[in-house]
Amino acid sequence: MDIGDGVIFGKEEIQIIAGPNGVESYSLMRKVSECLKHNKIKIIRGHAYKPLTFPYRSKQYSETQSLGMDWMDEIKSEFNFKVVTEITELKYLDRICKTADILQIGSRNMQNFELLREAANTKLPIILKRHFGSSLRDFLGAAEHILVEGNKRLILCERGVSMPHTHRETSRFALDIQVIPALKEICKYPLISDPSHASFWAPWVPSLTFASIAAGCDGIIIEVHPNPKKSFVDPLQPLNFHEFKKLMKTSRAIAKAVKRKIY
Ligand code: PEP
Ligand code: MN
């Protein structure tokens, strides 16, 4: 699936989507962009609208919503990235579509069928994240809501499921590695993995990334922040620039070992 300019999901190349949890400021996005360029990354997370588990940071994010998209316009023209933006509510769709190359439907909205339908009708590629309590059947049912609208530019995303026995509080979800070969067996759409949101815990992100690549993923979402502790939300989750660089090096080697490629 060609996102444009030769950025292809589902063939030999594994696409890396990286960036901070949310678009916090222009200067943050610029710093991250320089790091991504340095690591040959083509797709940036540009989430200016965020669903938040706790409401306490919503003020900061509500101040930067459409402004955040304006910053993403600047970033995009300067760095030539493809931009992924989450659509949380229908009222933001028009603004997001002016900038984003890929829409993300977050796990919490996986079964928001009206949102799925309207997002599908934009004809933009859509990353559909699996809800953390969803069976494979419900995940595929949600995906059908996009496909029946005639939008076949669908990218599925495994981002961890709720488990009663996750090892520590910092590990909120468990990445369902087994769903990767399972989906590959029954479904022709590209499949990506989000180790950052699955583990919620940066030290585990590299191993989950390597496992996802080895299991056959077509892309990976990685949270990156110059100073993770300062992240508006979920500060335990992002990799810093040094950790990200290291992760990319090993990821490239693993991709090669399974006959895939990361540029
Ligand atoms: C995200 O990608 O920032 C996000 C909120 O993901 P999820 O919907 O998987 O929690
Ligand atoms: Mn997040």
PDB file of C-alpha atoms and ligand atoms in Angstrom:
ATOM      1  CA  MET A   1       0.000   0.000   0.000  1.00  0.00           C
ATOM      2  CA  ASP A   2       1.566   3.220  -1.235  1.00  0.00           C
ATOM      3  CA  ILE A   3       1.116   6.181   1.106  1.00  0.00           C
ATOM      4  CA  GLY A   4       2.776   8.425  -1.476  1.00  0.00           C
ATOM      5  CA  ASP A   5       6.354   9.212  -2.497  1.00  0.00           C
ATOM      6  CA  GLY A   6       7.329   5.565  -2.352  1.00  0.00           C
ATOM      7  CA  VAL A   7       6.407   5.060   1.316  1.00  0.00           C
ATOM      8  CA  ILE A   8       4.991   1.569   1.106  1.00  0.00           C
ATOM      9  CA  PHE A   9       3.378  -0.633   3.757  1.00  0.00           C
ATOM     10  CA  GLY A  10       3.135  -4.358   3.318  1.00  0.00           C
ATOM     11  CA  LYS A  11       6.049  -5.134   1.021  1.00  0.00           C
ATOM     12  CA  GLU A  12       9.713  -5.710   1.772  1.00  0.00           C
ATOM     13  CA  GLU A  13      10.265  -2.475   3.661  1.00  0.00           C
ATOM     14  CA  ILE A  14       9.238  -2.117   7.305  1.00  0.00           C
ATOM     15  CA  GLN A  15       8.016   1.407   8.029  1.00  0.00           C
ATOM     16  CA  ILE A  16       8.913   3.131  11.277  1.00  0.00           C
ATOM     17  CA  ILE A  17       6.469   5.700  12.630  1.00  0.00           C
ATOM     18  CA  ALA A  18       8.078   7.720  15.385  1.00  0.00           C
ATOM     19  CA  GLY A  19       7.526  10.814  17.449  1.00  0.00           C
ATOM     20  CA  PRO A  20       6.316  12.040  20.794  1.00  0.00           C
ATOM     21  CA  ASN A  21       3.053  11.063  22.398  1.00  0.00           C
ATOM     22  CA  GLY A  22       1.484  14.351  21.413  1.00  0.00           C
ATOM     23  CA  VAL A  23       2.274  17.596  19.622  1.00  0.00           C
ATOM     24  CA  GLU A  24       3.283  19.566  22.699  1.00  0.00           C
ATOM     25  CA  SER A  25       5.122  22.479  21.106  1.00  0.00           C
ATOM     26  CA  TYR A  26       6.721  23.505  17.843  1.00  0.00           C
ATOM     27  CA  SER A  27      10.181  23.321  19.371  1.00  0.00           C
ATOM     28  CA  LEU A  28       9.584  19.754  20.565  1.00  0.00           C
ATOM     29  CA  MET A  29       8.409  18.702  17.113  1.00  0.00           C
ATOM     30  CA  ARG A  30      11.462  20.301  15.525  1.00  0.00           C
ATOM     31  CA  LYS A  31      13.898  18.563  17.862  1.00  0.00           C
ATOM     32  CA  VAL A  32      12.196  15.227  17.262  1.00  0.00           C
ATOM     33  CA  SER A  33      12.138  15.849  13.505  1.00  0.00           C
ATOM     34  CA  GLU A  34      15.885  16.360  13.417  1.00  0.00           C
ATOM     35  CA  CYS A  35      16.391  13.100  15.301  1.00  0.00           C
ATOM     36  CA  LEU A  36      14.043  11.249  12.927  1.00  0.00           C
ATOM     37  CA  LYS A  37      15.763  12.631   9.826  1.00  0.00           C
ATOM     38  CA  HIS A  38      19.082  11.567  11.270  1.00  0.00           C
ATOM     39  CA  ASN A  39      17.712   8.037  11.593  1.00  0.00           C
ATOM     40  CA  LYS A  40      16.173   8.047   8.056  1.00  0.00           C
ATOM     41  CA  ILE A  41      12.602   7.906   9.393  1.00  0.00           C
ATOM     42  CA  LYS A  42       9.893   8.883   6.905  1.00  0.00           C
ATOM     43  CA  ILE A  43       6.746   9.000   9.041  1.00  0.00           C
ATOM     44  CA  ILE A  44       6.174  11.173  12.097  1.00  0.00           C
ATOM     45  CA  ARG A  45       3.550  10.959  14.841  1.00  0.00           C
ATOM     46  CA  GLY A  46       1.706  14.259  14.763  1.00  0.00           C
ATOM     47  CA  HIS A  47      -1.006  13.706  17.344  1.00  0.00           C
ATOM     48  CA  ALA A  48      -2.439  17.111  18.144  1.00  0.00           C
ATOM     49  CA  TYR A  49      -5.681  15.663  19.523  1.00  0.00           C
ATOM     50  CA  LYS A  50      -5.253  13.144  22.315  1.00  0.00           C
ATOM     51  CA  PRO A  51      -7.539  10.794  24.182  1.00  0.00           C
ATOM     52  CA  LEU A  52      -6.219  10.858  27.758  1.00  0.00           C
ATOM     53  CA  THR A  53      -6.757   8.201  30.416  1.00  0.00           C
ATOM     54  CA  PHE A  54      -6.609  10.889  33.120  1.00  0.00           C
ATOM     55  CA  PRO A  55      -8.076  14.333  32.412  1.00  0.00           C
ATOM     56  CA  TYR A  56      -5.404  16.445  34.080  1.00  0.00           C
ATOM     57  CA  ARG A  57      -3.323  17.274  31.035  1.00  0.00           C
ATOM     58  CA  SER A  58      -6.257  17.990  28.743  1.00  0.00           C
ATOM     59  CA  LYS A  59      -5.797  21.741  29.222  1.00  0.00           C
ATOM     60  CA  GLN A  60      -2.331  21.724  27.629  1.00  0.00           C
ATOM     61  CA  TYR A  61      -3.498  19.611  24.729  1.00  0.00           C
ATOM     62  CA  SER A  62      -6.672  21.609  24.152  1.00  0.00           C
ATOM     63  CA  GLU A  63      -4.519  24.712  23.790  1.00  0.00           C
ATOM     64  CA  THR A  64      -2.433  23.159  21.048  1.00  0.00           C
ATOM     65  CA  GLN A  65      -4.979  21.242  18.977  1.00  0.00           C
ATOM     66  CA  SER A  66      -5.433  23.188  15.726  1.00  0.00           C
ATOM     67  CA  LEU A  67      -2.259  25.162  16.456  1.00  0.00           C
ATOM     68  CA  GLY A  68      -0.506  21.807  16.712  1.00  0.00           C
ATOM     69  CA  MET A  69      -1.704  20.951  13.224  1.00  0.00           C
ATOM     70  CA  ASP A  70      -0.316  24.300  11.976  1.00  0.00           C
ATOM     71  CA  TRP A  71       3.049  23.335  13.481  1.00  0.00           C
ATOM     72  CA  MET A  72       2.796  19.984  11.730  1.00  0.00           C
ATOM     73  CA  ASP A  73       2.284  21.807   8.415  1.00  0.00           C
ATOM     74  CA  GLU A  74       5.565  23.612   8.967  1.00  0.00           C
ATOM     75  CA  ILE A  75       7.360  20.447  10.045  1.00  0.00           C
ATOM     76  CA  LYS A  76       6.011  18.611   7.039  1.00  0.00           C
ATOM     77  CA  SER A  77       7.149  21.185   4.532  1.00  0.00           C
ATOM     78  CA  GLU A  78      10.583  21.496   6.109  1.00  0.00           C
ATOM     79  CA  PHE A  79      11.316  17.809   6.700  1.00  0.00           C
ATOM     80  CA  ASN A  80       9.133  16.173   4.067  1.00  0.00           C
ATOM     81  CA  PHE A  81       7.664  13.571   6.458  1.00  0.00           C
ATOM     82  CA  LYS A  82       4.422  11.708   6.098  1.00  0.00           C
ATOM     83  CA  VAL A  83       2.247  12.677   9.069  1.00  0.00           C
ATOM     84  CA  VAL A  84       0.044  10.367  11.135  1.00  0.00           C
ATOM     85  CA  THR A  85      -2.627  12.083  13.239  1.00  0.00           C
ATOM     86  CA  GLU A  86      -5.198  10.504  15.487  1.00  0.00           C
ATOM     87  CA  ILE A  87      -8.799  11.493  14.891  1.00  0.00           C
ATOM     88  CA  THR A  88     -10.598  11.467  18.237  1.00  0.00           C
ATOM     89  CA  GLU A  89     -13.816  13.281  17.310  1.00  0.00           C
ATOM     90  CA  LEU A  90     -15.633  14.012  14.059  1.00  0.00           C
ATOM     91  CA  LYS A  91     -15.471  17.770  14.595  1.00  0.00           C
ATOM     92  CA  TYR A  92     -11.678  17.689  14.102  1.00  0.00           C
ATOM     93  CA  LEU A  93     -11.742  15.695  10.895  1.00  0.00           C
ATOM     94  CA  ASP A  94     -11.607  18.598   8.414  1.00  0.00           C
ATOM     95  CA  ARG A  95      -8.625  20.233  10.103  1.00  0.00           C
ATOM     96  CA  ILE A  96      -6.718  16.990  10.456  1.00  0.00           C
ATOM     97  CA  CYS A  97      -7.307  16.051   6.819  1.00  0.00           C
ATOM     98  CA  LYS A  98      -5.654  19.253   5.641  1.00  0.00           C
ATOM     99  CA  THR A  99      -2.341  18.045   7.078  1.00  0.00           C
ATOM    100  CA  ALA A 100      -2.325  14.327   7.807  1.00  0.00           C
ATOM    101  CA  ASP A 101      -1.260  11.699   5.288  1.00  0.00           C
ATOM    102  CA  ILE A 102      -2.550   8.884   7.479  1.00  0.00           C
ATOM    103  CA  LEU A 103      -5.400   8.955   9.994  1.00  0.00           C
ATOM    104  CA  GLN A 104      -5.116   6.944  13.182  1.00  0.00           C
ATOM    105  CA  ILE A 105      -8.166   5.551  14.923  1.00  0.00           C
ATOM    106  CA  GLY A 106      -7.040   4.917  18.485  1.00  0.00           C
ATOM    107  CA  SER A 107      -7.802   1.809  20.442  1.00  0.00           C
ATOM    108  CA  ARG A 108     -10.465   3.562  22.504  1.00  0.00           C
ATOM    109  CA  ASN A 109     -12.366   4.439  19.341  1.00  0.00           C
ATOM    110  CA  MET A 110     -11.992   1.076  17.612  1.00  0.00           C
ATOM    111  CA  GLN A 111     -15.741   0.532  17.705  1.00  0.00           C
ATOM    112  CA  ASN A 112     -16.821   4.145  17.212  1.00  0.00           C
ATOM    113  CA  PHE A 113     -18.530   3.178  13.989  1.00  0.00           C
ATOM    114  CA  GLU A 114     -19.567   6.664  12.912  1.00  0.00           C
ATOM    115  CA  LEU A 115     -15.967   7.828  13.284  1.00  0.00           C
ATOM    116  CA  LEU A 116     -14.760   4.800  11.306  1.00  0.00           C
ATOM    117  CA  ARG A 117     -17.226   5.516   8.520  1.00  0.00           C
ATOM    118  CA  GLU A 118     -16.402   9.229   8.233  1.00  0.00           C
ATOM    119  CA  ALA A 119     -12.672   8.565   8.440  1.00  0.00           C
ATOM    120  CA  ALA A 120     -13.002   5.936   5.705  1.00  0.00           C
ATOM    121  CA  ASN A 121     -14.815   8.409   3.476  1.00  0.00           C
ATOM    122  CA  THR A 122     -11.863  10.804   3.515  1.00  0.00           C
ATOM    123  CA  LYS A 123     -10.093   8.117   1.427  1.00  0.00           C
ATOM    124  CA  LEU A 124      -6.932   8.692   3.446  1.00  0.00           C
ATOM    125  CA  PRO A 125      -5.016   5.613   4.628  1.00  0.00           C
ATOM    126  CA  ILE A 126      -6.170   4.589   8.111  1.00  0.00           C
ATOM    127  CA  ILE A 127      -4.259   2.978  10.958  1.00  0.00           C
ATOM    128  CA  LEU A 128      -6.848   1.121  13.014  1.00  0.00           C
ATOM    129  CA  LYS A 129      -5.593   0.235  16.482  1.00  0.00           C
ATOM    130  CA  ARG A 130      -6.924  -2.842  18.202  1.00  0.00           C
ATOM    131  CA  HIS A 131      -8.805  -2.113  21.401  1.00  0.00           C
ATOM    132  CA  PHE A 132      -6.973  -3.589  24.404  1.00  0.00           C
ATOM    133  CA  GLY A 133      -9.983  -5.709  25.281  1.00  0.00           C
ATOM    134  CA  SER A 134     -10.884  -6.763  21.792  1.00  0.00           C
ATOM    135  CA  SER A 135     -10.998 -10.222  20.304  1.00  0.00           C
ATOM    136  CA  LEU A 136      -9.630 -10.754  16.823  1.00  0.00           C
ATOM    137  CA  ARG A 137     -13.200 -11.082  15.573  1.00  0.00           C
ATOM    138  CA  ASP A 138     -14.221  -7.671  16.923  1.00  0.00           C
ATOM    139  CA  PHE A 139     -11.015  -6.099  15.562  1.00  0.00           C
ATOM    140  CA  LEU A 140     -11.714  -7.453  12.093  1.00  0.00           C
ATOM    141  CA  GLY A 141     -15.367  -6.410  12.387  1.00  0.00           C
ATOM    142  CA  ALA A 142     -14.251  -2.834  13.055  1.00  0.00           C
ATOM    143  CA  ALA A 143     -11.883  -3.034  10.075  1.00  0.00           C
ATOM    144  CA  GLU A 144     -14.817  -4.100   7.869  1.00  0.00           C
ATOM    145  CA  HIS A 145     -16.570  -0.842   8.753  1.00  0.00           C
ATOM    146  CA  ILE A 146     -13.767   0.964   6.927  1.00  0.00           C
ATOM    147  CA  LEU A 147     -13.578  -1.470   4.029  1.00  0.00           C
ATOM    148  CA  VAL A 148     -17.309  -1.415   3.245  1.00  0.00           C
ATOM    149  CA  GLU A 149     -17.049   2.332   2.666  1.00  0.00           C
ATOM    150  CA  GLY A 150     -14.723   1.522  -0.214  1.00  0.00           C
ATOM    151  CA  ASN A 151     -11.535   2.557   1.581  1.00  0.00           C
ATOM    152  CA  LYS A 152      -9.067  -0.299   1.249  1.00  0.00           C
ATOM    153  CA  ARG A 153      -6.096   1.717   2.507  1.00  0.00           C
ATOM    154  CA  LEU A 154      -6.235   0.019   5.863  1.00  0.00           C
ATOM    155  CA  ILE A 155      -3.328  -0.639   8.209  1.00  0.00           C
ATOM    156  CA  LEU A 156      -4.046  -2.744  11.289  1.00  0.00           C
ATOM    157  CA  CYS A 157      -2.163  -2.092  14.520  1.00  0.00           C
ATOM    158  CA  GLU A 158      -1.565  -4.381  17.495  1.00  0.00           C
ATOM    159  CA  ARG A 159      -0.906  -2.226  20.585  1.00  0.00           C
ATOM    160  CA  GLY A 160      -1.239  -4.586  23.518  1.00  0.00           C
ATOM    161  CA  VAL A 161      -4.122  -6.162  25.351  1.00  0.00           C
ATOM    162  CA  SER A 162      -5.165  -5.996  28.982  1.00  0.00           C
ATOM    163  CA  MET A 163      -3.883  -8.932  30.979  1.00  0.00           C
ATOM    164  CA  PRO A 164      -4.541  -9.660  34.644  1.00  0.00           C
ATOM    165  CA  HIS A 165      -0.957 -10.738  35.200  1.00  0.00           C
ATOM    166  CA  THR A 166       1.161  -8.022  33.603  1.00  0.00           C
ATOM    167  CA  HIS A 167       4.364  -8.005  35.572  1.00  0.00           C
ATOM    168  CA  ARG A 168       4.454  -4.530  37.050  1.00  0.00           C
ATOM    169  CA  GLU A 169       2.310  -1.452  37.265  1.00  0.00           C
ATOM    170  CA  THR A 170       4.346   0.253  34.593  1.00  0.00           C
ATOM    171  CA  SER A 171       3.447  -2.495  32.155  1.00  0.00           C
ATOM    172  CA  ARG A 172      -0.163  -1.689  31.441  1.00  0.00           C
ATOM    173  CA  PHE A 173      -0.770  -4.039  28.540  1.00  0.00           C
ATOM    174  CA  ALA A 174       0.747  -7.148  27.007  1.00  0.00           C
ATOM    175  CA  LEU A 175       1.796  -7.032  23.372  1.00  0.00           C
ATOM    176  CA  ASP A 176      -0.036  -9.861  21.635  1.00  0.00           C
ATOM    177  CA  ILE A 177       2.826 -11.154  19.507  1.00  0.00           C
ATOM    178  CA  GLN A 178       0.800 -14.202  18.511  1.00  0.00           C
ATOM    179  CA  VAL A 179      -1.808 -12.054  16.798  1.00  0.00           C
ATOM    180  CA  ILE A 180       0.851 -11.011  14.265  1.00  0.00           C
ATOM    181  CA  PRO A 181       1.206 -14.391  12.514  1.00  0.00           C
ATOM    182  CA  ALA A 182      -2.511 -15.013  13.128  1.00  0.00           C
ATOM    183  CA  LEU A 183      -3.546 -11.870  11.261  1.00  0.00           C
ATOM    184  CA  LYS A 184      -0.950 -12.428   8.558  1.00  0.00           C
ATOM    185  CA  GLU A 185      -2.517 -15.832   7.927  1.00  0.00           C
ATOM    186  CA  ILE A 186      -6.063 -14.569   7.433  1.00  0.00           C
ATOM    187  CA  CYS A 187      -5.806 -10.990   6.314  1.00  0.00           C
ATOM    188  CA  LYS A 188      -3.996  -9.279   3.436  1.00  0.00           C
ATOM    189  CA  TYR A 189      -3.806  -5.795   4.976  1.00  0.00           C
ATOM    190  CA  PRO A 190      -0.536  -4.422   6.392  1.00  0.00           C
ATOM    191  CA  LEU A 191      -0.068  -4.964  10.096  1.00  0.00           C
ATOM    192  CA  ILE A 192       2.005  -2.827  12.423  1.00  0.00           C
ATOM    193  CA  SER A 193       2.908  -3.026  16.093  1.00  0.00           C
ATOM    194  CA  ASP A 194       3.099  -0.365  18.819  1.00  0.00           C
ATOM    195  CA  PRO A 195       5.491  -1.604  21.519  1.00  0.00           C
ATOM    196  CA  SER A 196       5.474   1.794  23.258  1.00  0.00           C
ATOM    197  CA  HIS A 197       1.787   1.781  24.078  1.00  0.00           C
ATOM    198  CA  ALA A 198       1.792  -1.940  24.802  1.00  0.00           C
ATOM    199  CA  SER A 199       4.507  -1.916  27.422  1.00  0.00           C
ATOM    200  CA  PHE A 200       4.145   1.633  28.718  1.00  0.00           C
ATOM    201  CA  TRP A 201       7.710   1.127  29.853  1.00  0.00           C
ATOM    202  CA  ALA A 202      10.638   2.293  27.723  1.00  0.00           C
ATOM    203  CA  PRO A 203      13.193  -0.361  28.827  1.00  0.00           C
ATOM    204  CA  TRP A 204      10.999  -3.081  27.313  1.00  0.00           C
ATOM    205  CA  VAL A 205      10.319  -1.297  24.030  1.00  0.00           C
ATOM    206  CA  PRO A 206      13.443  -2.618  22.225  1.00  0.00           C
ATOM    207  CA  SER A 207      12.751  -6.322  22.857  1.00  0.00           C
ATOM    208  CA  LEU A 208       9.098  -5.943  21.876  1.00  0.00           C
ATOM    209  CA  THR A 209      10.145  -4.100  18.726  1.00  0.00           C
ATOM    210  CA  PHE A 210      12.605  -6.826  17.771  1.00  0.00           C
ATOM    211  CA  ALA A 211      10.010  -9.530  18.433  1.00  0.00           C
ATOM    212  CA  SER A 212       7.431  -7.676  16.321  1.00  0.00           C
ATOM    213  CA  ILE A 213       9.838  -7.407  13.402  1.00  0.00           C
ATOM    214  CA  ALA A 214      10.763 -11.067  13.691  1.00  0.00           C
ATOM    215  CA  ALA A 215       7.070 -12.026  13.868  1.00  0.00           C
ATOM    216  CA  GLY A 216       6.353 -10.367  10.532  1.00  0.00           C
ATOM    217  CA  CYS A 217       5.119  -6.838  11.184  1.00  0.00           C
ATOM    218  CA  ASP A 218       5.038  -4.336   8.334  1.00  0.00           C
ATOM    219  CA  GLY A 219       5.695  -1.360  10.576  1.00  0.00           C
ATOM    220  CA  ILE A 220       6.416  -0.208  14.103  1.00  0.00           C
ATOM    221  CA  ILE A 221       5.231   2.785  16.112  1.00  0.00           C
ATOM    222  CA  ILE A 222       7.817   4.108  18.534  1.00  0.00           C
ATOM    223  CA  GLU A 223       7.412   6.983  20.948  1.00  0.00           C
ATOM    224  CA  VAL A 224      10.462   9.251  20.978  1.00  0.00           C
ATOM    225  CA  HIS A 225      11.031  12.340  23.123  1.00  0.00           C
ATOM    226  CA  PRO A 226      14.210  14.369  23.747  1.00  0.00           C
ATOM    227  CA  ASN A 227      13.532  14.321  27.479  1.00  0.00           C
ATOM    228  CA  PRO A 228      10.972  11.599  28.279  1.00  0.00           C
ATOM    229  CA  LYS A 229      10.545  12.729  31.872  1.00  0.00           C
ATOM    230  CA  LYS A 230       9.176  16.023  30.556  1.00  0.00           C
ATOM    231  CA  SER A 231       6.564  14.387  28.309  1.00  0.00           C
ATOM    232  CA  PHE A 232       3.080  15.831  29.045  1.00  0.00           C
ATOM    233  CA  VAL A 233       1.719  12.338  29.597  1.00  0.00           C
ATOM    234  CA  ASP A 234       3.087   8.811  29.983  1.00  0.00           C
ATOM    235  CA  PRO A 235       6.691   9.865  30.703  1.00  0.00           C
ATOM    236  CA  LEU A 236       7.844   6.278  31.279  1.00  0.00           C
ATOM    237  CA  GLN A 237       7.018   5.291  27.738  1.00  0.00           C
ATOM    238  CA  PRO A 238       9.134   7.222  25.195  1.00  0.00           C
ATOM    239  CA  LEU A 239      12.706   6.429  24.205  1.00  0.00           C
ATOM    240  CA  ASN A 240      15.236   9.247  24.287  1.00  0.00           C
ATOM    241  CA  PHE A 241      17.251  10.044  21.152  1.00  0.00           C
ATOM    242  CA  HIS A 242      20.185   7.867  22.135  1.00  0.00           C
ATOM    243  CA  GLU A 243      17.954   4.871  22.919  1.00  0.00           C
ATOM    244  CA  PHE A 244      16.085   5.384  19.656  1.00  0.00           C
ATOM    245  CA  LYS A 245      19.284   5.399  17.604  1.00  0.00           C
ATOM    246  CA  LYS A 246      20.392   2.175  19.265  1.00  0.00           C
ATOM    247  CA  LEU A 247      16.999   0.591  18.685  1.00  0.00           C
ATOM    248  CA  MET A 248      17.114   1.467  14.997  1.00  0.00           C
ATOM    249  CA  LYS A 249      20.519  -0.112  14.555  1.00  0.00           C
ATOM    250  CA  THR A 250      19.450  -3.481  15.938  1.00  0.00           C
ATOM    251  CA  SER A 251      16.047  -3.260  14.233  1.00  0.00           C
ATOM    252  CA  ARG A 252      17.760  -2.909  10.870  1.00  0.00           C
ATOM    253  CA  ALA A 253      19.849  -6.002  11.541  1.00  0.00           C
ATOM    254  CA  ILE A 254      16.800  -8.046  12.587  1.00  0.00           C
ATOM    255  CA  ALA A 255      14.825  -6.870   9.565  1.00  0.00           C
ATOM    256  CA  LYS A 256      17.663  -8.035   7.354  1.00  0.00           C
ATOM    257  CA  ALA A 257      17.756 -11.428   9.083  1.00  0.00           C
ATOM    258  CA  VAL A 258      14.066 -11.973   8.241  1.00  0.00           C
ATOM    259  CA  LYS A 259      14.553 -10.736   4.671  1.00  0.00           C
ATOM    260  CA  ARG A 260      12.901  -7.378   5.208  1.00  0.00           C
ATOM    261  CA  LYS A 261      14.396  -3.929   5.050  1.00  0.00           C
ATOM    262  CA  ILE A 262      14.432  -0.766   7.159  1.00  0.00           C
ATOM    263  CA  TYR A 263      16.072   2.147   5.367  1.00  0.00           C
TER     264      TYR A 263
HETATM  265  C1  PEP B   1      -1.432   6.837  20.725  1.00  0.00           C
HETATM  266  O1  PEP B   1      -0.984   6.282  19.721  1.00  0.00           O
HETATM  267  O2  PEP B   1      -0.984   7.911  21.155  1.00  0.00           O
HETATM  268  C2  PEP B   1      -2.525   6.203  21.486  1.00  0.00           C
HETATM  269  C3  PEP B   1      -3.288   6.901  22.323  1.00  0.00           C
HETATM  270  O3  PEP B   1      -2.621   4.887  21.269  1.00  0.00           O
HETATM  271  P1  PEP B   1      -3.711   3.834  21.784  1.00  0.00           P
HETATM  272  O4  PEP B   1      -5.011   4.254  21.162  1.00  0.00           O
HETATM  273  O5  PEP B   1      -3.196   2.539  21.264  1.00  0.00           O
HETATM  274  O6  PEP B   1      -3.736   3.893  23.287  1.00  0.00           O
HETATM  275 MN    MN B   2      -0.144   7.754  23.760  1.00  0.00          MN
END
